[in-house]
Coordinates of C-alpha atoms in Angstrom, one line a residue:
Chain S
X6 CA 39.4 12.1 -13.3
X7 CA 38.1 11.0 -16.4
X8 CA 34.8 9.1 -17.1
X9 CA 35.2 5.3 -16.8
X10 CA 33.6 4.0 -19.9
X11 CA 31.1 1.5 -19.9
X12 CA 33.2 -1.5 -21.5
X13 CA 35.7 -1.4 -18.4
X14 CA 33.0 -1.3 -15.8
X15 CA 31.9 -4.4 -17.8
X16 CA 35.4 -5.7 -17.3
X17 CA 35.5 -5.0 -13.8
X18 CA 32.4 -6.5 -13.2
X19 CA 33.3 -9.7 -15.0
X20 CA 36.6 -9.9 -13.3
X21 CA 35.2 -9.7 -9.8
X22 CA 32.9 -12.7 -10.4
X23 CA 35.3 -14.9 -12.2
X24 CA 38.0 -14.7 -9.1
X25 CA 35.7 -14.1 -6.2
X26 CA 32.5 -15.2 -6.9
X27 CA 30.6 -11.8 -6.1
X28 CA 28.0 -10.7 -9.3
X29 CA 27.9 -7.0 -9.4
X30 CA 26.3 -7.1 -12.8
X31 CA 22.6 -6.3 -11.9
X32 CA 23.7 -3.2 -9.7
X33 CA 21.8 -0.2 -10.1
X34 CA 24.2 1.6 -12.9
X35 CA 24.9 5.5 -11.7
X36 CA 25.7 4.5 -8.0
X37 CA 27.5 1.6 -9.0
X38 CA 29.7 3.6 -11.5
X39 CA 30.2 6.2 -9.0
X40 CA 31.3 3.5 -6.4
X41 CA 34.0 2.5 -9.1
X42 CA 35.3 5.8 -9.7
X43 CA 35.5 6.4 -5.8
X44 CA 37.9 3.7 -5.3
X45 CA 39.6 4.3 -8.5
X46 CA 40.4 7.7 -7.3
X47 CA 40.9 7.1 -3.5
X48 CA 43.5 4.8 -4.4
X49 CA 44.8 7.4 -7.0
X50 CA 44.6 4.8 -9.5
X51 CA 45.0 6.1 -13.0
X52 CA 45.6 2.5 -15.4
X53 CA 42.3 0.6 -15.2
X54 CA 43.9 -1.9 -17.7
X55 CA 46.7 -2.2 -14.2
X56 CA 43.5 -2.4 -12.0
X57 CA 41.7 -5.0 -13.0
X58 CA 45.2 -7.0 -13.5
X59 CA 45.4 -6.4 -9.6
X60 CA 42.2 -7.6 -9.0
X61 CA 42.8 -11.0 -11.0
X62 CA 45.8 -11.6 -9.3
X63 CA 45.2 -10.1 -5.2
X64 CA 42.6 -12.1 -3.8
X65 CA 43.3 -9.5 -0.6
X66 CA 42.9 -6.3 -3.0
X67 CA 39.8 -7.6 -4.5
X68 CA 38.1 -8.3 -1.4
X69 CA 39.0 -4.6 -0.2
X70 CA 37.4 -3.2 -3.8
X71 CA 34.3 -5.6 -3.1
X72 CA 33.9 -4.2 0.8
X73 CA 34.6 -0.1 -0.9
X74 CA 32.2 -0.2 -4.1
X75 CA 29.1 -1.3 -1.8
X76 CA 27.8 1.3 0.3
X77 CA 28.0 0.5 4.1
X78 CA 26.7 3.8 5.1
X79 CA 23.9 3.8 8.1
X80 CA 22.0 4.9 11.2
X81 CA 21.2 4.0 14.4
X82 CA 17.0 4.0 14.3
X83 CA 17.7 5.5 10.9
X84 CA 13.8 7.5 10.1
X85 CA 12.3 7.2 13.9
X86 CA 9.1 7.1 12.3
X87 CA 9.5 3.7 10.8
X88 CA 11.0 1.9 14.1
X89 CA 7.7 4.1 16.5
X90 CA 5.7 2.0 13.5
X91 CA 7.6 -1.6 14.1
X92 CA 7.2 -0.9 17.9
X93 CA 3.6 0.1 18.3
X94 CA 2.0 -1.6 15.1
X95 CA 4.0 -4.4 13.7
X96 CA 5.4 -6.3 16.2
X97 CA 2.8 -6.5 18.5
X98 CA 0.6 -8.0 16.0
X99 CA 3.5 -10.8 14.9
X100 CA 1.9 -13.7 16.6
X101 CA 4.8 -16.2 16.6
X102 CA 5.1 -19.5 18.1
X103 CA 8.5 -20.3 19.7
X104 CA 10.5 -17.3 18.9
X105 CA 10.2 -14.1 16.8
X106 CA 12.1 -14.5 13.8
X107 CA 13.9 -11.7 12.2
X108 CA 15.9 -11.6 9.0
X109 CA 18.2 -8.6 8.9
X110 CA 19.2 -8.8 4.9
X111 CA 22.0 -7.1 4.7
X112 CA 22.7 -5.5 7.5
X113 CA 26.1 -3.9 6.8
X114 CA 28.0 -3.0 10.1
X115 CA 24.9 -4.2 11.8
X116 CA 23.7 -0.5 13.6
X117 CA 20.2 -1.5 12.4
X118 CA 20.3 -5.3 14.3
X119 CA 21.3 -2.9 17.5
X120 CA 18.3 -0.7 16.9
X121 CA 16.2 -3.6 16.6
X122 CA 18.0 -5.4 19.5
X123 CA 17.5 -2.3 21.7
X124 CA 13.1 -2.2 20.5
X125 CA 13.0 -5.7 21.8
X126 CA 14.8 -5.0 24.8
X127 CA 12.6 -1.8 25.7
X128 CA 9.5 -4.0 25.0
X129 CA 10.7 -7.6 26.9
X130 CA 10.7 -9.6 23.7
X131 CA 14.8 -10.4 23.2
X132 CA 15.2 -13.3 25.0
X133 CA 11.9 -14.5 22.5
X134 CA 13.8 -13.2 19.7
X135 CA 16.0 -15.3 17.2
X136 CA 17.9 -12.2 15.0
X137 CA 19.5 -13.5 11.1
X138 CA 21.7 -10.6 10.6
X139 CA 23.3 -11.4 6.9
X140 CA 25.6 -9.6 4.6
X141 CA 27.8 -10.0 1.8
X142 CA 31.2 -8.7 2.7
X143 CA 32.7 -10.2 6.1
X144 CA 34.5 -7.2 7.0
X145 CA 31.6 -5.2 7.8
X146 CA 29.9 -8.2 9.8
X147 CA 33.3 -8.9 11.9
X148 CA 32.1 -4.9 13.2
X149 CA 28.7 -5.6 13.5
X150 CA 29.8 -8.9 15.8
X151 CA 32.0 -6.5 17.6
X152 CA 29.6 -3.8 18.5
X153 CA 32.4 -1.3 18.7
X154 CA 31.5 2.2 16.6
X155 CA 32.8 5.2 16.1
X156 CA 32.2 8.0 18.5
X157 CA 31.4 10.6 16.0
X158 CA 28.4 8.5 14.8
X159 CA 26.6 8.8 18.5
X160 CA 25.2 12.1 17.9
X161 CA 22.6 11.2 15.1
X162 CA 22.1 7.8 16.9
X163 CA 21.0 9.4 19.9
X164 CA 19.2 12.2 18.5
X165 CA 17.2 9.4 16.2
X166 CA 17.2 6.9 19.5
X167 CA 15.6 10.1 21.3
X168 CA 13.2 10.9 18.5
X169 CA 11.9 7.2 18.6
X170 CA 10.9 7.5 22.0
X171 CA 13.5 5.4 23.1
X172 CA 13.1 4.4 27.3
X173 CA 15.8 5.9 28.3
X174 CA 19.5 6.9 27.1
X175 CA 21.6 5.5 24.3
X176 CA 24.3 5.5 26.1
X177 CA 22.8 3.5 28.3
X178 CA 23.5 0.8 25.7
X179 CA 27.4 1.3 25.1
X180 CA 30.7 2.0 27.5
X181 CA 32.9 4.3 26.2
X182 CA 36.1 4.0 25.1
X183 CA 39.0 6.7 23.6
X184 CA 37.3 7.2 20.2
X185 CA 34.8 4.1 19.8
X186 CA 31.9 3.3 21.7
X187 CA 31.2 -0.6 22.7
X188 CA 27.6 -1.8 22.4
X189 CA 26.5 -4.3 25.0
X190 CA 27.1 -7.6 23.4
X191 CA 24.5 -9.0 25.2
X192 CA 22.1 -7.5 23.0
X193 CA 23.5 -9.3 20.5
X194 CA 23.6 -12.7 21.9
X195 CA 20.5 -14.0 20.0
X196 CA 22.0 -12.7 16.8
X197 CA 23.2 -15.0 13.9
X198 CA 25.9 -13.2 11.8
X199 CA 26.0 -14.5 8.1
X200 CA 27.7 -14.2 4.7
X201 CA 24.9 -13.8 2.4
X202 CA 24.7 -12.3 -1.3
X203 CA 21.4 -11.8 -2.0
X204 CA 22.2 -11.5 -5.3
X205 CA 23.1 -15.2 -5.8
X206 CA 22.1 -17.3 -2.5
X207 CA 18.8 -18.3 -1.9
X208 CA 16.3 -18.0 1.8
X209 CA 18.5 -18.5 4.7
X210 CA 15.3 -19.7 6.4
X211 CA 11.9 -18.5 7.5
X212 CA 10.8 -15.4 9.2
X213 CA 8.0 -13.5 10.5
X214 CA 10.3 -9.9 9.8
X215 CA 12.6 -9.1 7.3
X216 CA 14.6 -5.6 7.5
X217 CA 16.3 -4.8 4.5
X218 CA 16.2 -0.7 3.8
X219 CA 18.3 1.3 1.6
X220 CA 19.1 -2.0 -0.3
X221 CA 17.3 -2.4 -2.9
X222 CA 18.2 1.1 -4.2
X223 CA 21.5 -0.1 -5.4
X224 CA 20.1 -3.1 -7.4
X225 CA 18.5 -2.9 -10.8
X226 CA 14.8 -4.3 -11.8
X227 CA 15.9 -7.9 -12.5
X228 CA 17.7 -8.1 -9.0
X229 CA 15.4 -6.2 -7.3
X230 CA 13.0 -8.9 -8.7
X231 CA 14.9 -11.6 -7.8
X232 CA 15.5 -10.8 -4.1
X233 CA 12.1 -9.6 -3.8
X234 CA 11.1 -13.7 -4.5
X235 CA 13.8 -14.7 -1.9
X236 CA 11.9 -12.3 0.4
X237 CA 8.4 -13.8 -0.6
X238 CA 9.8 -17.8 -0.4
X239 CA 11.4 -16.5 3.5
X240 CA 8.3 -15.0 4.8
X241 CA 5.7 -17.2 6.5
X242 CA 1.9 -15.6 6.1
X243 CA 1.0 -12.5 7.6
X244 CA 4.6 -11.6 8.0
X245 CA 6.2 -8.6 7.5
X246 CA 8.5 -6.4 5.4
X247 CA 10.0 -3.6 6.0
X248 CA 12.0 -1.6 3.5
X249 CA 13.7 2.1 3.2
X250 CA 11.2 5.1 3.1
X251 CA 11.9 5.6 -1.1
X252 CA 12.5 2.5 -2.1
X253 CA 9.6 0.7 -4.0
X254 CA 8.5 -2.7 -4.7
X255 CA 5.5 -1.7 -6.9
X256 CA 7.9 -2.8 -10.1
X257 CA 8.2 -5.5 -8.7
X258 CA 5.9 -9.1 -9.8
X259 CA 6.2 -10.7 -6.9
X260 CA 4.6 -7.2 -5.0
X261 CA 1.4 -9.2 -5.6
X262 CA 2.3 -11.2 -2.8
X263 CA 2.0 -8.7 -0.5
X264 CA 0.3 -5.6 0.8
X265 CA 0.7 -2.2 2.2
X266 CA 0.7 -1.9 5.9
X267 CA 2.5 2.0 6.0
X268 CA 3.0 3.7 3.1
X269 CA 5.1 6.5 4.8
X270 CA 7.1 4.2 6.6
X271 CA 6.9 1.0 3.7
X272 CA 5.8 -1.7 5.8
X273 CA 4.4 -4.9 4.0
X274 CA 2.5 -7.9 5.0
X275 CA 2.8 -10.9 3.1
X276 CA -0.8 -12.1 2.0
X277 CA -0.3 -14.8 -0.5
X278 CA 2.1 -17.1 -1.8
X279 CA 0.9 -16.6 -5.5
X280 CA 2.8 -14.6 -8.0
Chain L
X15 CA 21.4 25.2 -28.2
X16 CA 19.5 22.2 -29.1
X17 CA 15.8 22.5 -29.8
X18 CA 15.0 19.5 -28.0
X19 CA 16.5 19.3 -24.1
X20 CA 14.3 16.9 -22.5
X21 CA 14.9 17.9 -18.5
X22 CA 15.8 20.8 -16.6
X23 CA 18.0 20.0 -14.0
X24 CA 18.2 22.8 -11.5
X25 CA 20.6 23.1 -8.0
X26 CA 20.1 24.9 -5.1
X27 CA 21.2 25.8 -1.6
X28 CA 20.6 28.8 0.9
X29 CA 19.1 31.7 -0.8
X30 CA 17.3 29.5 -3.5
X31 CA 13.9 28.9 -2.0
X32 CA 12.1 32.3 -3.6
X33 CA 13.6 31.3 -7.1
X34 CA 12.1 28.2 -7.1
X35 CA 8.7 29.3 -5.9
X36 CA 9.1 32.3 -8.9
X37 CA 9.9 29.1 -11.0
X38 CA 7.4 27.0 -10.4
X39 CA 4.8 29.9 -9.9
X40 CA 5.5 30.5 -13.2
X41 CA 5.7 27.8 -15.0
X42 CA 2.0 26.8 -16.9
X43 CA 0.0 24.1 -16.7
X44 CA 0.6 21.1 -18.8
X45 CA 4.7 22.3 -19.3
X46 CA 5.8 19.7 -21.4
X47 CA 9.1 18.7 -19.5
X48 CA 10.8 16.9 -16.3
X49 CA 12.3 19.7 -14.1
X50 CA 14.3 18.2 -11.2
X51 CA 15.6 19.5 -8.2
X52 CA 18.5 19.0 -6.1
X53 CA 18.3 21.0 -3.4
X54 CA 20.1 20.9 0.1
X55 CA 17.8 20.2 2.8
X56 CA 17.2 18.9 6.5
X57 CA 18.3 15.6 6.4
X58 CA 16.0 15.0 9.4
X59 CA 12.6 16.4 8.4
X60 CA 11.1 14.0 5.7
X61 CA 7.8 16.0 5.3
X62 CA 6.9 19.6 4.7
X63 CA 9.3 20.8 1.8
X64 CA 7.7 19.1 -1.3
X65 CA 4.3 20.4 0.2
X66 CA 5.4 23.6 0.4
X67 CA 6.8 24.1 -3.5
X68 CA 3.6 22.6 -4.5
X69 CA 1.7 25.2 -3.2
X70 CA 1.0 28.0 -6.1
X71 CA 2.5 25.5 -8.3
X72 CA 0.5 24.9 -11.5
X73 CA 2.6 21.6 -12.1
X74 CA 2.7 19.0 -9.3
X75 CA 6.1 18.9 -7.6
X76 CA 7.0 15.2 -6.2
X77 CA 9.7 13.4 -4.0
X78 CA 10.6 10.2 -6.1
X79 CA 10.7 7.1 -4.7
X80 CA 14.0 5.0 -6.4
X81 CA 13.4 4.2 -9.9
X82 CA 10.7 6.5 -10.4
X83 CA 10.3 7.2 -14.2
X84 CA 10.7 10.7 -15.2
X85 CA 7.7 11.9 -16.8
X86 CA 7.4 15.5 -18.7
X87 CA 4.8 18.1 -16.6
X88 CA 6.1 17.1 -13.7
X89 CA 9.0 19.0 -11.1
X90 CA 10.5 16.7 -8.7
X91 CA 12.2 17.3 -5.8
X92 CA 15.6 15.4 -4.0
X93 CA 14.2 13.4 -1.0
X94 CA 15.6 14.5 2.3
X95 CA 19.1 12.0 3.6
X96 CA 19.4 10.4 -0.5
X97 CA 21.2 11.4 -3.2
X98 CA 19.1 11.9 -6.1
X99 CA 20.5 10.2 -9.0
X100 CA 19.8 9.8 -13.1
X101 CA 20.1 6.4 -14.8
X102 CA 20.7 6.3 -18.5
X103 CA 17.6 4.3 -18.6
X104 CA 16.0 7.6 -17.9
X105 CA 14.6 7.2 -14.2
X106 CA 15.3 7.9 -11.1
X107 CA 17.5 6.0 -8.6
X108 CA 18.5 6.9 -5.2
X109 CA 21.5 6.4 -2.5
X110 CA 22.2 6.3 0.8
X111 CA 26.2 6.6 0.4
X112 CA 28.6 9.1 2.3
X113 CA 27.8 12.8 2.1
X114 CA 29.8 14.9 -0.6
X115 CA 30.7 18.2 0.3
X116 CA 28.9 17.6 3.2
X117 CA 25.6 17.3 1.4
X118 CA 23.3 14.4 1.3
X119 CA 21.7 15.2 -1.7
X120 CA 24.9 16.2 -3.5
X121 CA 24.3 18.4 -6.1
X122 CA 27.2 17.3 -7.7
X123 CA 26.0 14.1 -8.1
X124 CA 22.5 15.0 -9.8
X125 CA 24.0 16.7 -11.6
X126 CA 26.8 14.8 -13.3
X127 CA 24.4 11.6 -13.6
X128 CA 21.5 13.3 -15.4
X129 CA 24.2 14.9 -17.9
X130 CA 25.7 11.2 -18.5
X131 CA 22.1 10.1 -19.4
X132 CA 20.7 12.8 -21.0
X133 CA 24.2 14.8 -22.7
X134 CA 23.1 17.8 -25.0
X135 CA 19.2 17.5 -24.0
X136 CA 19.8 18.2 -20.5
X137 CA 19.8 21.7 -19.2
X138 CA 21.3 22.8 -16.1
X139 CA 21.0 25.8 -13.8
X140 CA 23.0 26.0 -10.7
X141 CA 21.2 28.9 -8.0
X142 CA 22.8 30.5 -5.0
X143 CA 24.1 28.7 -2.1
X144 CA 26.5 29.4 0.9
X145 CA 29.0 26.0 -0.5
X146 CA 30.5 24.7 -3.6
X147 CA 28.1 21.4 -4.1
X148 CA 27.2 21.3 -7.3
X149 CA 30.1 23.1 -9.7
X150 CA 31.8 20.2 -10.2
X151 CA 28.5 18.1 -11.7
X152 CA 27.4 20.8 -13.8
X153 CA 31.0 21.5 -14.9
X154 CA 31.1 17.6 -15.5
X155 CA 27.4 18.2 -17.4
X156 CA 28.5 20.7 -19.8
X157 CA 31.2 18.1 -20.9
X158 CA 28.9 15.9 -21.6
X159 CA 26.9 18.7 -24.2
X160 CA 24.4 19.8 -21.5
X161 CA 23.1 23.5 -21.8
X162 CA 24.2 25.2 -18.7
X163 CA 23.1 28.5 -16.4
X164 CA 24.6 29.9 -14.0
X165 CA 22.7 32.5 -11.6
X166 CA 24.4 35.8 -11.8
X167 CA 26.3 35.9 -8.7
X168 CA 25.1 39.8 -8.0
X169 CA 21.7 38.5 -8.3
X170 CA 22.4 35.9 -5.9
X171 CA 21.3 35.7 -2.3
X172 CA 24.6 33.8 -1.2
X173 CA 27.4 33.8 -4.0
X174 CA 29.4 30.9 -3.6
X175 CA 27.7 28.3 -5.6
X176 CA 27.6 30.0 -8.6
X177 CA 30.6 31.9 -8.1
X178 CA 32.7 28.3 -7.9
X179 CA 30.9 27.1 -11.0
X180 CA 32.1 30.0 -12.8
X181 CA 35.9 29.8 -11.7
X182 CA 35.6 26.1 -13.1
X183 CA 34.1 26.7 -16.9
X184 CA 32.3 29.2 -18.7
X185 CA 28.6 28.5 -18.5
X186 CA 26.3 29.0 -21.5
X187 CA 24.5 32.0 -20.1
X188 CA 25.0 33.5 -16.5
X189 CA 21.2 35.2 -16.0
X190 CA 19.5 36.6 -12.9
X191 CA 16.7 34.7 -11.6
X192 CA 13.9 36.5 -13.7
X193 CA 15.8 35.8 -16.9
X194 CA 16.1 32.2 -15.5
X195 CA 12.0 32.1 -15.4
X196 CA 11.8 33.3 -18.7
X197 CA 14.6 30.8 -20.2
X198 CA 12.6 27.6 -18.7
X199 CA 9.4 29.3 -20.2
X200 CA 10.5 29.9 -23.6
X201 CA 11.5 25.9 -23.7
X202 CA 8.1 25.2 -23.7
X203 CA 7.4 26.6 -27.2
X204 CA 10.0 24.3 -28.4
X205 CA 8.9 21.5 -27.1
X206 CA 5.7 19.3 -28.3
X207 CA 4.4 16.6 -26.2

């Protein structure tokens, strides 16, 4: 198909927060683009003028664009390395009073609150462990609640579960079904699953660890900014932050606040409330 | 062709390994543009690659992290599990989304971002490889006025990359991979830093 022009992504953009409230308009521009002409063509959509009618006028259509243009692609112990580093390094040194707080920011269909879930099992801290798993489309949060995946993706959860060191079996986690695999829901009992949009709502509360990897890649500076401060404001001292292995924060301001625990794996500890 | 392309964008699967290391053994010190590579990897082995190309290479090669700015004299290469893509604002940004003809980095997608920001000052040379990534983006590229290569399929360890690039358009030049050398040398002389 042909190139969308810049004016209609514009239009698109504007449309989508004017009827459901969801600002796409600091997105990082090449995926974001891309993401558009996915759905466009998926849908085998050729009027964008007819597009963004539908979008003004389905509420139910516009929420299916919202859930397809954001990218809900992940792992299980995605990078090995940077879970062995959580494990070993970070956590043990979290020293928390009541519980262990962890922010998941969005967490997508939630494979990365399981990996987490599973770490705190293998090292006896769930039961201390109060989980904020947030996101901004609900569809992908009903599957994270659910725990139930898709077969196919066990294979490069295992093989990263088994790379981690992982105490015993993956499977040793899930049942299995026809096509799907169904977590244990217990590891998810401790788990708070919330609409969020980082790029308009402020700190859902405090925490001592805040996952948010492969994020931030799809923002631009100003957003990437902006939820950077939400981190800052939602971490207590000497609390950690844990982001994908290429993002960076170092164009960020508020990076000041923090510094740099693993630079392979891009692990942070906040040091300062100043900016 | 323009005087003045500003990157070198160059893809590559199996086969391409020893073109890149006559590339970037060749290539001087102080050469005054961005060369990037998207180049189909191990999506489970993070280190080792980038280390190796830099070894024997004058100019340093580098994974970028997302929004990396592209800076002339440098080479960089795709990180291993992200797409590698060009913003019009002329840096790098990355993406974790759903592999594209199977590839995660999709040459495709290098490709057809860096032409969208860069149009007629981009060049683009697609190397052997056993799949089709990457014929589409370049394709997509040369719409958008980039200067395009194609690796002469007889040249070519494994044909099909460039082989589907050329059933889709007709490429500026189709060179073997020592005329390829000597076409990213002599855009050194037209460039000034």
């Amino acid at each position: 198909m042909e190139d969308i022009s810049l004016k209609d992504i514009k239009r698109v953009i504007d449309t989508i927060y004017l009827t459901r409230g969801v600002d796409f308009s600091n997105y990082a521009f090449s995926s974001f683009k891309r993401r558009i002409k996915r759905f466009l063509e998926m849908n085998k959509i050729r009027d964008v003028n007819g597009f963004i009618e539908k979008i003004k006028d389905e509420s139910e259509f516009a929420d299916i664009f919202i859930k397809e243009v954001t990218v809900n692609v992940t792992e299980m112990f995605r990078d090995p390395s940077f879970w062995v580093v959580l494990r070993d390094k970070v956590i043990p040194s979290i020293k928390f009073d009541h519980s262990l707080k962890i922010w998941h920011a969005a967490c997508s269909t939630g494979e990365e609150v399981y990996s987490m879930a599973i770490l705190l099992k293998e090292a006896g801290l769930l039961n201390n462990a109060e989980i904020t798993a947030t996101d901004i489309n609900k569809h992908v949060l009903k599957v994270a609640t659910k725990g139930l995946y898709q077969i196919r993706n066990q294979e490069i959860n295992s093989k990263n579960y088994e790379a981690f060191g992982g105490k015993g079996n993956l499977s040793d986690y899930y049942t299995l079904g026809d096509n799907t695999v169904q977590f244990d829901k217990q590891l998810v009992s401790n788990v708070d699953f919330l609409c969020h949009d980082l790029a308009l709502d402020s700190s859902p509360g405090k925490f001592d660890l805040i996952i948010c990897r492969n994020v931030l890649i799809y923002f631009n500076f100003d957003l990437q900014e902006k939820v950077l401060q939400t981190f800052v404001q939602s971490l207590s001292k000497d609390s950690y932050l844990g982001i994908g292995s290429k993002e960076s924060i170092n164009w960020c301001r508020s990076a000041r606040a923090f510094e740099e625990v693993s630079f392979e794996e891009k692990i942070y500890r906040k040091t300062s409330d100043n900016l | 062709m323009d005087k003045e392309i500003k990157i070198i964008v160059i893809g590559g699967s199996a086969g391409s390994y020893n073109v890149i290391k006559k590339i970037l053994l060749a290539l001087p010190v102080g050469f005054p543009l961005p060369i990037v590579f998207c180049l189909h990897r191990l999506k489970e082995v993070r280190n080792g690659f980038v280390e190796s190309l830099n070894i024997n290479s004058k100019i340093i090669v580098r994974e970028p992290d997302d929004k990396d700015l592209i800076k002339p004299g440098f080479a960089y290469l795709s990180p291993a599990n992200y797409h590698l893509l060009v913003e019009p604002g002329r840096n790098f940004a990355l993406s974790t989304e759903d592999n594209i003809n199977y590839s995660r980095p999709s040459i495709d997608l290098t490709f057809d971002t860096a032409g969208y920001a860069f149009r007629q000052k981009m060049a683009g040379i697609i190397l052997s490889g056993a799949n089709s990534d990457g014929a589409k983006g370049l394709y997509s590229a040369f719409k958008n006025g980039a200067y395009t290569i194609v690796q002469d399929p007889d040249n070519a360890s494994f044909k099909a990359m460039p082989m589907e690039a050329l059933k889709l358009f007709k490429p500026h030049q189709t060179l073997s991979d020592d005329e390829i050398v000597s076409f990213i040398n002599s855009l050194s002389s037209n460039n000034y830093v």
